[in-house]
Short mmCIF file of C-alpha atoms in Angstrom, two decimals:
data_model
loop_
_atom_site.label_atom_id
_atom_site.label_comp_id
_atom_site.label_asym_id
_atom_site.label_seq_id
_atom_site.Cartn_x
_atom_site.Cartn_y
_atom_site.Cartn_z
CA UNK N 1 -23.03 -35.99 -62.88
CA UNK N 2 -24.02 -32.65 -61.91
CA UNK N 3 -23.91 -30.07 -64.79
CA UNK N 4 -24.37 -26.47 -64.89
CA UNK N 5 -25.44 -23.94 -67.57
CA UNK N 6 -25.78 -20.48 -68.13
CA UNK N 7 -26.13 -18.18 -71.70
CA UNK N 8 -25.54 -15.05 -72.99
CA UNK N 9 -27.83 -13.76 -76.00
CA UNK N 10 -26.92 -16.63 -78.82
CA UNK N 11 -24.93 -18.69 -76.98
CA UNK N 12 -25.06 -21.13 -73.85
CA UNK N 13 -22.38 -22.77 -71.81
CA UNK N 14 -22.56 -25.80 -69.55
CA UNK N 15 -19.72 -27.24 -67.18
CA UNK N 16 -19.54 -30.47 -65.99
CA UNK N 17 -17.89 -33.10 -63.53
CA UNK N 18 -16.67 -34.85 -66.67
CA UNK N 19 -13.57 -32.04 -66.52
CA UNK N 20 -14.81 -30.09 -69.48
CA UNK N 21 -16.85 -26.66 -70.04
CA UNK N 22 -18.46 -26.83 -73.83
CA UNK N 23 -20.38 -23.83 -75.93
CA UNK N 24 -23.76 -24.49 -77.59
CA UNK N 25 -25.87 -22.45 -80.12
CA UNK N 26 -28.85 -21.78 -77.64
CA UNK N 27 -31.56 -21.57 -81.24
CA UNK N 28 -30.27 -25.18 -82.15
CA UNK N 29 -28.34 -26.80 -79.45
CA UNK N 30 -25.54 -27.61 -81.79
CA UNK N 31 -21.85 -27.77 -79.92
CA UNK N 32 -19.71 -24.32 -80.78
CA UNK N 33 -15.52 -24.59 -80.80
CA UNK N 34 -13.62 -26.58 -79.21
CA UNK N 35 -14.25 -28.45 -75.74
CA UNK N 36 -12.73 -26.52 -72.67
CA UNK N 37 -10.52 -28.52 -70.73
CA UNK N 38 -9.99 -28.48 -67.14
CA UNK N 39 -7.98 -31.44 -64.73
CA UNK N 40 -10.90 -31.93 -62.42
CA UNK N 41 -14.92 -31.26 -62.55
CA UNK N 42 -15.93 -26.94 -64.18
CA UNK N 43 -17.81 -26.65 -60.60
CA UNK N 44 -18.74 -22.69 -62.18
CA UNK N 45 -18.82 -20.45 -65.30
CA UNK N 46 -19.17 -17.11 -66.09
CA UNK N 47 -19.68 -14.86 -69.34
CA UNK N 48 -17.98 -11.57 -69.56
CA UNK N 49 -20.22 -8.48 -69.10
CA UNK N 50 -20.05 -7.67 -73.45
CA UNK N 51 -20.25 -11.84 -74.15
CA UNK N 52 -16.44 -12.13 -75.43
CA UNK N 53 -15.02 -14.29 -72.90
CA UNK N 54 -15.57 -17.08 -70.71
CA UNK N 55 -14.55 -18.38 -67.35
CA UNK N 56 -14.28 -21.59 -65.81
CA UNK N 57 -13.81 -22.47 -62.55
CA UNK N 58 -12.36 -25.93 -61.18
CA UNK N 59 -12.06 -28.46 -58.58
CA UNK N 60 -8.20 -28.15 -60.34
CA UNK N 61 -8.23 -24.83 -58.21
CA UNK N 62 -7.99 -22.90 -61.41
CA UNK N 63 -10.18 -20.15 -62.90
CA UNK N 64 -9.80 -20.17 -66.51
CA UNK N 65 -10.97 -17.87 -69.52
CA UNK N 66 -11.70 -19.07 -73.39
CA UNK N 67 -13.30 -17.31 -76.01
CA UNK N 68 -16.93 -17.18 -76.02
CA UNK N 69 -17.15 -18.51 -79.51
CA UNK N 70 -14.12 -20.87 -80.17
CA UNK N 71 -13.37 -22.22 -76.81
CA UNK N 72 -10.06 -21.67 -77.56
CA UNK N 73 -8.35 -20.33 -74.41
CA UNK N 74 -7.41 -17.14 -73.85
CA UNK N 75 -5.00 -15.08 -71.29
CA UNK N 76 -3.36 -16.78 -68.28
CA UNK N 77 -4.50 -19.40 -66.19
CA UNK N 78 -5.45 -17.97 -62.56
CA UNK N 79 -4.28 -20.17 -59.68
CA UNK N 80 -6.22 -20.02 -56.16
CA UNK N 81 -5.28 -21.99 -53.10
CA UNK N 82 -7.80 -25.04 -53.41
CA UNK N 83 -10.74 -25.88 -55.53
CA UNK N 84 -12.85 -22.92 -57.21
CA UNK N 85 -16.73 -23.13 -56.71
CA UNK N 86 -18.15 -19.79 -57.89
CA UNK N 87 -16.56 -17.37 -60.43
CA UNK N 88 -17.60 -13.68 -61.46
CA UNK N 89 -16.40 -11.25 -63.45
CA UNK N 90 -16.14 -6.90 -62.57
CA UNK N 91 -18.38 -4.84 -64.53
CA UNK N 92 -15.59 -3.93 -66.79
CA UNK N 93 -13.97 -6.98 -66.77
CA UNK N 94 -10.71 -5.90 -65.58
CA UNK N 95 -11.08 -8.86 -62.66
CA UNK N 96 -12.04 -12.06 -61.55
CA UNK N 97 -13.54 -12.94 -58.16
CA UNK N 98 -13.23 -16.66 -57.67
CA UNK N 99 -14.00 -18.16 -54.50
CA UNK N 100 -13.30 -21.81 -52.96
CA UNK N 101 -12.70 -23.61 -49.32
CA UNK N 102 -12.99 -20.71 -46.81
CA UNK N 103 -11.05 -17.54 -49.36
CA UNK N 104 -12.16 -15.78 -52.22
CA UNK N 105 -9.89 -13.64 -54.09
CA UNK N 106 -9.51 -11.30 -57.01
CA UNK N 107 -6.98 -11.42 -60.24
CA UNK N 108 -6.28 -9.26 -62.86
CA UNK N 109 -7.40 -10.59 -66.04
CA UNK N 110 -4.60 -9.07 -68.21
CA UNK N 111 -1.90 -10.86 -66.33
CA UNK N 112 -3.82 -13.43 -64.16
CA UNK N 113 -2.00 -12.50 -61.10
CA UNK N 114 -3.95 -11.57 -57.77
CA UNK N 115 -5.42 -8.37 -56.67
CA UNK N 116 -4.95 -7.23 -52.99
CA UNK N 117 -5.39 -9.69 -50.30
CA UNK N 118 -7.31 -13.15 -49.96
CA UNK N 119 -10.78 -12.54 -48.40
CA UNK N 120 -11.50 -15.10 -45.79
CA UNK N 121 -14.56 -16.49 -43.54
CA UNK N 122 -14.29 -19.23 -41.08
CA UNK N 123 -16.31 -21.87 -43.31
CA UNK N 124 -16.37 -22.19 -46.81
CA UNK N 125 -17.59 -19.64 -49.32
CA UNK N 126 -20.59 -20.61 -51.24
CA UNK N 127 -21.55 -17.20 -52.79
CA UNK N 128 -20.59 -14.13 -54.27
CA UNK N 129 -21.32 -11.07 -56.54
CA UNK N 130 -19.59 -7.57 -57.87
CA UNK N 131 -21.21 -4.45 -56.94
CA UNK N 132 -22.88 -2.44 -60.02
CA UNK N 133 -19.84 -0.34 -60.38
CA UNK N 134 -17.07 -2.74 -59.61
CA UNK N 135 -16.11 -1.12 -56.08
CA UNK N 136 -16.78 -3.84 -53.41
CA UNK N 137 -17.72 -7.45 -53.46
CA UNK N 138 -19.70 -9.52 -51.21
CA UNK N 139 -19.28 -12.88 -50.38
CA UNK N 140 -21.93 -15.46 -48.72
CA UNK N 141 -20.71 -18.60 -45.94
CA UNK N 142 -21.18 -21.44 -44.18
CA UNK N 143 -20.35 -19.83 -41.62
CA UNK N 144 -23.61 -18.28 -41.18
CA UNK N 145 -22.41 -14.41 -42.58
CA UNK N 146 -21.95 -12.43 -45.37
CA UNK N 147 -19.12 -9.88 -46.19
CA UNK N 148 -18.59 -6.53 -48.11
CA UNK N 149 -15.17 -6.28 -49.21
CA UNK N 150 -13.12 -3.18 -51.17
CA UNK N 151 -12.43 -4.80 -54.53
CA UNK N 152 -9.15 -3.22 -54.79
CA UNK N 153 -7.64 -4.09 -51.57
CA UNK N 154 -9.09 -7.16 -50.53
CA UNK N 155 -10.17 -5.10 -47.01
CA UNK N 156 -13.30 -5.75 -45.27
CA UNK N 157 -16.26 -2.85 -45.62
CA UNK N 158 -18.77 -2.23 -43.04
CA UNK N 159 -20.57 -4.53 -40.48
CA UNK N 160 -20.19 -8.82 -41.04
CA UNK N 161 -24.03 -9.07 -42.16
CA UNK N 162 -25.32 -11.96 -39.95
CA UNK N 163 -27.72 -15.05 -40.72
CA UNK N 164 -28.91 -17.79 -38.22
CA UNK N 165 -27.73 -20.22 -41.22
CA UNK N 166 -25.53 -20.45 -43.83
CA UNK N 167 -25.56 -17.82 -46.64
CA UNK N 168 -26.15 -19.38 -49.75
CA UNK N 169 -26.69 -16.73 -52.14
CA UNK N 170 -25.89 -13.00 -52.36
CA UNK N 171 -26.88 -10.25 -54.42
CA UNK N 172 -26.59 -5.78 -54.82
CA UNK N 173 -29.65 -3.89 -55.67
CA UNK N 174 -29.00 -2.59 -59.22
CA UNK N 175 -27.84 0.84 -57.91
CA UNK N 176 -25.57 -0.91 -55.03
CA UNK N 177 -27.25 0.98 -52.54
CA UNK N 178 -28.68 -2.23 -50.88
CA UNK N 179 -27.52 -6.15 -50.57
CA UNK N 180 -29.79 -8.98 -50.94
CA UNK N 181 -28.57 -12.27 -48.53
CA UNK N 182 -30.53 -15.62 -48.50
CA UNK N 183 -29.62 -17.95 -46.04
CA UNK N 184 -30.10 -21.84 -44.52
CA UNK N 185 -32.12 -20.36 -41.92
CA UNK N 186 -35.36 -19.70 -44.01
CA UNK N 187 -34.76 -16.82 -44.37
CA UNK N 188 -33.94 -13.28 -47.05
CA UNK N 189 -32.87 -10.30 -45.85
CA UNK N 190 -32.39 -6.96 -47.18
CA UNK N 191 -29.05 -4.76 -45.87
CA UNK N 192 -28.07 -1.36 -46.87
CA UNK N 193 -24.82 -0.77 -48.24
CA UNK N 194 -22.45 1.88 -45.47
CA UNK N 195 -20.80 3.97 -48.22
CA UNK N 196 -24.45 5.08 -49.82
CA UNK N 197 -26.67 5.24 -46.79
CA UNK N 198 -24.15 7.46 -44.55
CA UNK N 199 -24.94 11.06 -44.34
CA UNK N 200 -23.57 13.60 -47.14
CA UNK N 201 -23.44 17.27 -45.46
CA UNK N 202 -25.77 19.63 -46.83
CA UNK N 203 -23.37 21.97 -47.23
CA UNK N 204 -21.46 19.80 -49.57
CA UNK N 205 -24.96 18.13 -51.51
CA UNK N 206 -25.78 21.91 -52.07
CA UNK N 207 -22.73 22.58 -54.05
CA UNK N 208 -22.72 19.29 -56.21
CA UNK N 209 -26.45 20.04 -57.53
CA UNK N 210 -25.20 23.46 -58.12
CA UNK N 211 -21.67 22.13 -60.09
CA UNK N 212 -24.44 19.43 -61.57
CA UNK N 213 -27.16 22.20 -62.46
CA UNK N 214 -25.01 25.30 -63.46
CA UNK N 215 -27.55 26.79 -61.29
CA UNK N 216 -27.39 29.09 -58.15
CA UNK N 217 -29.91 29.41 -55.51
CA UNK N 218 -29.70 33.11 -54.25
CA UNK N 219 -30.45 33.49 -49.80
CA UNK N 220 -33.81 35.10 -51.31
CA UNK N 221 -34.94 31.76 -53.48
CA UNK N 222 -33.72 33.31 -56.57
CA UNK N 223 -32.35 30.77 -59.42
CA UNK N 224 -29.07 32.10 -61.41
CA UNK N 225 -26.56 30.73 -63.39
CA UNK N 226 -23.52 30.02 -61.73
CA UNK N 227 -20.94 31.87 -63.25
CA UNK N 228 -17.87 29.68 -64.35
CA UNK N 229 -15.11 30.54 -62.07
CA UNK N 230 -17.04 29.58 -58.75
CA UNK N 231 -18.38 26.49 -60.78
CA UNK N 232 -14.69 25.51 -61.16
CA UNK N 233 -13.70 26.33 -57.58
CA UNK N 234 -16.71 24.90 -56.69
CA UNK N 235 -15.86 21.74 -58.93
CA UNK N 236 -12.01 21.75 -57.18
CA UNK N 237 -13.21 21.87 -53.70
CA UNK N 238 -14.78 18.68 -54.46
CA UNK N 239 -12.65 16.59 -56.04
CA UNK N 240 -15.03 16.05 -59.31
CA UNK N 241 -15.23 17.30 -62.89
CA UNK N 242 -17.17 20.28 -63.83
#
């Protein structure tokens, strides 16, 4: 029976085809709580980014969350339309992307109900990941692509990113500006992200460094400070704080 594991600092979990997820003290090995039940085989898990809570996904077609230290479960079950294969949670751990069959899709983990609309391919999802700062998602297929998505809508972002085989595991850069795909087809490729590799005007960089810098560069080179009211207006125009 196949059984998966990952850990977080102290802990470890593992889920299994035998229905359950458990905890373990990683130093000793020794079980932690209580056993977390599910009505078919925990196919994924998933830590919280700060280690408090943990998901489980199922062949049940639920995603599931327990604390990371009792097992004893905690907020709402979330229902998709199918089995669950690969779970993640947003850097702040507002959502859940769970993905299973040919849709992923995001829920709020305060309430458990779903966020925006189901992301689909035409073959069955067997990867995904969160950007760095929660904004998009990206999902890996069978169906030989993978797929930025907006992680509040549900939309599609950008160009379907193309393999000659299916995608079988995805991955952003640590600053988001790139996405890592490995495919079926031998091969790893390396994509940049639209929103951070389009073109800011210069006209518009210039005036962030100088809200950023409180600086001012004069049309003869000269460096000032840049007195507070145009910072403001400057800061306005925008759309940012000062």
């Amino acid at each position: 029976r196949r059984r998966i594991l990952i850990a977080f600092e102290n802990a470890a979990a593992t889920g299994s085809h035998d229905d359950t997820g458990r905890l373990w003290d990683a130093r000793t090995g020794a079980p932690i709580g209580k056993v977390m039940r599910h009505r078919r085989g925990v196919s994924a898990i998933a830590f919280s980014p700060d280690g408090k809570v943990l998901a489980t996904a199922s062949g049940d077609g639920t995603v599931r969350l327990w604390g990371a230290r009792t097992g004893a479960p905690h907020g709402r079950d979330m229902t998709h339309m199918g089995g669950v294969i690969a779970v993640a949670f947003s850097p702040d751990a507002r959502s859940i992307l769970g993905a299973g069959g040919k849709m992923a899709r995001l829920w709020d983990v305060g309430t458990g109900k779903p966020i925006g609309k189901v992301m689909r391919h035409d073959d069955d999802i067997d990867a995904i990941a969160f950007s760095p700062d929660g904004r998009a998602v990206l999902t890996g297929s069978a169906d030989r692509t993978a797929r930025l998505w907006d992680a509040g809508t549900g939309e599609p972002l950008g160009h379907v990113l193309r393999h000659g085989g299916g995608v079988k595991t995805v991955a952003f850069s640590p600053n988001g500006g790139l996405v890592y795909t490995g495919s079926e087809d031998h091969a790893a490729r390396v994509w940049p992200v639209p929103w951070l590799t389009q073109e800011i005007p210069p006209g518009r960089l210039l005036r962030t460094v100088q809200v950023r810098s409180f600086r001012v560069i004069s049309a003869d080179g000269e460096i000032a400070v840049l007195p507070v009211d145009e910072r403001r207006a400057q800061a306005k125009e925008l759309g940012t704080s000062e």
